[in-house]
Amino acid sequence: MMSSGASIQNSGTLKLGDIPRMRIEDLRGFILREVSSGSRIVSLFGHSGREGGTDIFAVTAHDKSGRLSLASAAVKGGYDSLTPDCPQAELFEREIFEEHGIIPRGHPWLKPVRRNTGGGVKREFWRVPDRRCHEVAVGPVHAGVIEPGHFRFQCLGEDVLHLEMELGYQHRGIERALISAPPARALAYMETVAGDTSIGHALAYCRACEALSGMHIPARAQCLRGIALELERLANHSGDLGALSGDVAYLPTASYCGRLRGDFLNMTALLCGSRFGRSLICQGGVNFDMDNGLVFLLREKLEASFAALKGAVGLLWVTPSVLDRFEGTGGLSAEQCFALGLVGPACRACGIERDIRFDFPYGIYRFEQIPVATYPSGDVFARAYVRWIECERSVDFIRSQLESMPGGVTLQRPGIFAPERLTVSLVEGWRGEICHVALTDSRGGFARYKITDPSFHNWLGLAVAMRGEQIFDFPLCNKSFNLSYCGHDL
Amino acid sequence: MNNLYPLFNLIIALTAAPLMSGVINRVKAFFAGRKGPPLLQLYFDIGKLLRKGAVYSRTTGVFFRLAPPAGLVFILTALLFIPCGAYPAVLFFPGDMVLVVYLLGAQRFCMLLAALDTGSSFEGMGASRDAHFSVFSEAVLFLCLAAMSVASGSVSLNGMLFTAGGRIWQVSPPVLLVVVFVLYIVLLVENYRVPFDDPNTHLELTMIHEAMALDHGGPDIAMFEYAAALKFWILASLPAGLLFPYGMKPDFFGNSALFLGVIALTAALTGALESCAARLRLVKVPQMLTAAAALSVVALIFLAK
């Protein structure tokens, strides 16, 4: 018998009893079938029930039809690994192995994801069995002021044959801490899941909470949330474009974008007093409202900064020496992108339309659609260019929101969570799809909270993009993905 | 008194060389819309580094410690053969240009040995890239010197740049301009400037020169920095000497100021170039240098005709 999953809306809820519970072999078949029909794994995680067994939950998304499917299975000991047939499950299966000790039999490279220092686990890196090859170890402490992570390259001269990452240095146990954290504390955790995506993760968390308590958010709050999320995208994309330019030693764009990123952050600060949008978004709406003077000021600043950004970034597309470095570097094909289940600009740069704001619209994006920005070439140039198109469209979006802001209140009193429910909350952060899955227990508290940062999907994409490239181009390629270490490590 | 002029010129080179790094950085800052570091920043840096101690890894050996002073001595020796505008070099003999190129090569050899001595993969990569590119750049430099030697009828740097004076331009000015252009490319690659290397990068995987100095500290870095500044002066002196105004015999101070100005212009040009071009892909560096070599061969053929 073919087992099918339950379908769920973005930020919809399901009673735990309504989630199909199958045998693990059937869950495996369900996932493979979904993936072969054009879906992808959004989240795959284990949950240890009170009876001592482990339940595995799988959430898959079919972007074209906007369908989210959900299924679960109880498992003991082990099961046949999905990874050989479905590479995007690789990291998820390692995570389940690390957290619950469930062994995916036949997993090609079963290592823990984050807790690498424990005893009795595989620690070695994959090696090219050839004496002519050499290894280059980079990190975990890096030269710039960035996060820690270890990269191990297998090189033949300048050519990279294989790249393996070892992350986990930023593991803080956020998911576990959330189970018992009071709401104010929980929101602070969410805003620091990835410090550059404070608004994105806070939004996903609040939407999950609101779904569980059955709340409807005032229109004005939805609009402000949209503005904040797009400002975060603008700040990060313009910073990334500057950093990409800096990595090829092209100074003009690098220096101007560094300042412009600050300008966009300051606009967020106008909204709420924090450059990263801390404590702007809360359960039930937003904490800060805008008066007409502020709307006018924000519009003025937005136009000025966007004009400057246009000038600075425009230089990139007309400078031959920059284009020569960007084009054809770190290329991924659309097939690879599908197989790896990439998300965000990295995916759209392979010509694939995949954007939560469009495919699974929520909040303000139900009313104001942002066209999906894609570019077909899959290289560093595509990832840079998609970022630029997204900047343009975010500015258009904010402009139109500022012109027609709905009136009314911006905050509602939060309600209490319904017991024994599950919700899936998807948000398109600037880096890609943010997925929060929350399960409540019989008293209405969190029983399990699973966060999937876009970086979790995309790190493998970077490793694959580096194959056959020059190690010299790694920093550029890495920056074009600009993935989060702490968002991955949680 | 006239016999002492070359020595004065040497002193000017020794004192003014670090200024050029300041000029480059100020020009770059100007293009980026910033104010930039003080012109004398490299002097401050060298002063600060000299007062520091050095830390030596237990994996390094004698080459690691010997390289910075040895490299500096090679560069200082090469400097003795460089004439300065309207005044001659301290030392010269027929064929000294070969010695100068190999003195620069010996300094590079010291850097490479010290880099390999650390056993670090970053330093090893930097050394291998540097060794690879120097194969091309040394050949190009020799071709340029050969062309200059044909044009001036002299086989010593002093003869080409000082004794010949304006006569060197009488053979074929356009072709000699090509030589000046190629010499400028050699200057960029030998001094690890954009588009061949990025002196500002913090990314070890992309470094060439900086990677080879990663494990050095304190006075050793000061010596590396000073040697690099002098190397810039030496290599800038070649096109500057060719372009030095023909027939001008100013007084001693006028000459020094003029020569300093020409070198500072070279530095400013370098800063401007770095501000408006991205760095080359590593695989394209040899292609660029091969093109430079082809240009200098063509120049040599035309001059020898």
XYZ file of C-alpha atoms in Angstrom, chain A residues 198-475:
278
model
C 17.409 38.093 13.548
C 14.224 39.227 11.848
C 13.877 36.098 9.727
C 14.160 33.635 12.604
C 12.120 35.775 15.012
C 9.413 35.961 12.374
C 9.395 32.202 11.802
C 9.219 31.608 15.550
C 6.417 34.121 16.154
C 4.413 32.756 13.252
C 4.771 29.247 14.683
C 3.572 30.459 18.088
C 0.694 32.397 16.561
C -0.373 29.356 14.568
C -0.358 27.207 17.703
C -2.479 29.732 19.568
C -4.768 30.389 16.599
C -4.118 34.134 16.400
C -4.667 36.509 13.520
C -2.181 39.331 13.216
C -3.298 42.925 12.501
C -2.689 44.048 8.922
C -0.441 46.908 9.972
C 1.823 44.518 11.866
C 2.023 42.213 8.837
C 3.101 45.143 6.738
C 5.775 46.249 9.221
C 7.067 42.699 9.461
C 7.392 42.604 5.681
C 9.285 45.891 5.627
C 11.652 44.684 8.339
C 12.316 41.390 6.570
C 13.062 43.132 3.270
C 15.322 45.680 4.981
C 17.263 42.771 6.462
C 17.562 41.290 2.977
C 18.748 44.617 1.556
C 21.377 45.090 4.247
C 22.788 41.591 3.861
C 22.661 41.469 0.077
C 24.389 44.817 -0.282
C 27.009 43.742 2.269
C 27.540 40.500 0.336
C 27.907 42.269 -2.998
C 30.542 44.511 -1.432
C 32.351 41.555 0.104
C 32.320 39.672 -3.207
C 33.883 42.703 -4.799
C 36.469 42.911 -2.010
C 37.396 39.259 -2.516
C 38.429 39.951 -6.105
C 40.309 43.075 -4.938
C 37.904 45.439 -6.668
C 37.882 48.389 -4.325
C 35.175 50.845 -5.399
C 32.160 48.574 -4.890
C 33.723 47.005 -1.819
C 34.140 50.281 0.010
C 30.797 51.823 -0.924
C 28.755 48.709 -0.211
C 30.333 48.427 3.222
C 28.883 51.823 4.072
C 25.544 51.163 2.359
C 25.018 47.996 4.338
C 25.278 50.198 7.422
C 22.718 52.580 5.957
C 20.181 49.801 5.531
C 20.875 48.551 9.046
C 20.300 52.067 10.310
C 16.910 52.082 8.602
C 15.970 49.023 10.622
C 17.215 50.931 13.656
C 14.817 53.750 12.743
C 12.018 51.258 13.025
C 12.882 49.758 16.372
C 16.132 51.189 17.739
C 18.194 48.105 16.913
C 20.259 47.820 13.749
C 19.547 44.095 13.547
C 15.861 44.422 14.334
C 16.083 42.923 17.795
C 12.800 42.969 19.718
C 10.915 44.386 16.767
C 8.896 41.269 16.051
C 6.975 39.631 18.874
C 4.141 37.200 19.346
C 0.972 38.965 18.272
C 2.502 41.563 15.982
C 5.327 44.055 16.270
C 6.517 46.067 19.250
C 7.063 49.335 17.382
C 4.783 51.392 15.191
C 5.713 54.050 12.617
C 4.180 57.503 12.511
C 3.869 59.518 9.311
C 7.082 61.426 9.932
C 8.999 58.176 10.216
C 7.419 56.807 7.055
C 8.528 59.920 5.198
C 12.032 59.754 6.653
C 12.390 56.064 5.851
C 11.255 56.607 2.278
C 13.752 59.409 1.837
C 16.644 57.377 3.241
C 15.659 54.333 1.221
C 15.703 56.267 -2.049
C 19.066 57.874 -1.279
C 20.751 54.614 -0.270
C 19.251 52.671 -3.138
C 20.491 55.233 -5.662
C 23.982 54.947 -4.194
C 23.747 51.148 -4.191
C 22.701 51.170 -7.815
C 25.799 53.160 -8.713
C 28.207 51.052 -6.657
C 26.844 47.664 -7.708
C 26.391 48.768 -11.313
C 30.186 48.986 -11.568
C 30.439 45.233 -11.027
C 28.445 44.395 -14.146
C 30.486 46.655 -16.442
C 34.016 45.925 -15.213
C 35.550 43.182 -17.370
C 38.127 42.156 -14.766
C 35.352 41.570 -12.206
C 33.132 39.676 -14.640
C 36.072 37.480 -15.578
C 36.435 36.430 -11.941
C 32.698 35.947 -11.327
C 31.673 34.131 -14.474
C 32.156 30.394 -14.535
C 33.506 30.218 -10.980
C 31.911 27.707 -8.603
C 29.216 26.577 -10.980
C 26.302 24.307 -10.025
C 23.834 22.815 -12.468
C 20.085 22.839 -11.954
C 20.208 19.035 -11.561
C 22.792 19.302 -8.787
C 20.704 21.992 -7.149
C 17.594 19.748 -7.215
C 19.522 16.768 -5.893
C 21.067 18.733 -3.032
C 17.831 20.551 -2.203
C 19.426 23.984 -2.130
C 17.406 27.020 -1.065
C 17.603 30.785 -1.300
C 19.661 32.874 -3.744
C 22.090 29.962 -4.246
C 19.197 27.902 -5.615
C 17.615 30.684 -7.635
C 21.049 31.313 -9.179
C 20.739 27.858 -10.769
C 17.657 29.027 -12.615
C 15.200 27.322 -10.276
C 12.193 29.264 -9.021
C 12.077 28.508 -5.331
C 11.007 31.274 -3.002
C 8.796 30.851 0.032
C 7.393 34.348 -0.447
C 6.030 33.199 -3.792
C 5.431 29.463 -3.401
C 4.053 29.423 0.137
C 3.011 33.048 0.659
C 2.359 34.168 4.201
C 1.421 37.422 5.921
C 1.858 40.462 3.738
C 3.198 38.390 0.812
C -0.303 37.031 0.223
C -1.307 40.516 -0.847
C 1.881 41.900 -2.355
C 3.702 39.372 -4.492
C 7.402 39.695 -5.137
C 8.477 38.140 -8.442
C 11.091 35.408 -8.013
C 14.574 36.490 -9.124
C 16.479 33.805 -10.994
C 19.522 33.542 -13.216
C 20.422 30.358 -15.055
C 24.213 30.097 -14.949
C 24.688 28.756 -11.389
C 28.081 30.426 -10.863
C 29.372 33.205 -8.618
C 28.091 35.747 -11.107
C 24.580 34.297 -10.928
C 24.607 34.326 -7.134
C 25.740 37.947 -7.152
C 23.283 39.003 -9.842
C 20.305 37.311 -8.189
C 21.160 39.216 -5.013
C 21.104 42.462 -6.940
C 17.722 41.735 -8.582
C 16.359 40.860 -5.153
C 17.640 44.173 -3.802
C 15.763 46.012 -6.537
C 12.557 44.100 -5.869
C 12.806 44.506 -2.111
C 13.094 48.255 -2.570
C 10.021 48.213 -4.828
C 8.163 46.234 -2.197
C 9.096 48.558 0.672
C 8.220 51.577 -1.448
C 4.748 50.308 -2.158
C 4.231 49.261 1.467
C 5.229 52.692 2.710
C 2.757 54.285 0.320
C -0.204 52.232 1.382
C 0.255 51.207 4.964
C -2.930 49.891 6.524
C -4.016 51.602 9.718
C -4.982 50.089 13.019
C -3.158 48.461 15.891
C 0.127 46.629 15.594
C -0.064 44.265 18.530
C -2.441 41.704 19.952
C -2.271 39.883 23.241
C -0.683 36.490 22.717
C -2.878 33.472 23.322
C -2.066 30.064 24.747
C -0.872 27.116 22.683
C -3.251 24.364 21.719
C -2.083 20.986 23.083
C -0.877 18.066 20.952
C -0.396 20.086 17.801
C 2.262 20.436 15.183
C 2.953 23.496 13.063
C 5.349 24.202 10.223
C 6.404 27.806 9.790
C 8.331 28.758 6.655
C 9.861 32.192 6.058
C 12.056 33.322 3.174
C 14.967 34.913 5.001
C 17.649 36.698 3.015
C 19.734 33.518 2.913
C 16.820 31.289 1.963
C 14.127 29.163 3.473
C 13.888 29.211 7.259
C 11.843 26.323 8.596
C 10.598 26.071 12.159
C 8.592 23.026 13.208
C 6.951 23.068 16.653
C 5.239 20.205 18.463
C 3.236 20.830 21.607
C 2.695 18.378 24.426
C -0.523 17.570 26.255
C -0.272 20.710 28.423
C 0.381 23.094 25.523
C 4.132 23.545 26.036
C 6.744 22.804 23.396
C 7.569 19.129 23.212
C 9.997 19.587 20.331
C 11.164 22.629 18.431
C 13.098 22.004 15.229
C 14.893 24.810 13.438
C 16.279 24.356 9.925
C 18.376 27.289 8.818
C 18.937 27.692 5.063
C 22.642 27.080 5.706
C 21.809 23.525 6.757
C 20.612 22.818 3.206
C 23.328 24.776 1.439
C 26.687 23.856 2.996
C 26.861 20.705 0.902
C 26.155 22.866 -2.146
C 29.311 24.861 -1.451
C 31.361 21.667 -1.141
C 30.047 20.393 -4.470
C 30.538 23.770 -6.166
C 34.224 23.706 -5.173
C 34.979 20.382 -6.880
C 37.384 20.956 -9.711
C 37.743 24.628 -8.862
C 40.970 26.268 -7.810
C 41.568 26.552 -4.092
C 42.458 30.172 -4.857
C 38.776 30.753 -5.693
C 37.409 29.242 -2.497
C 37.028 32.520 -0.557
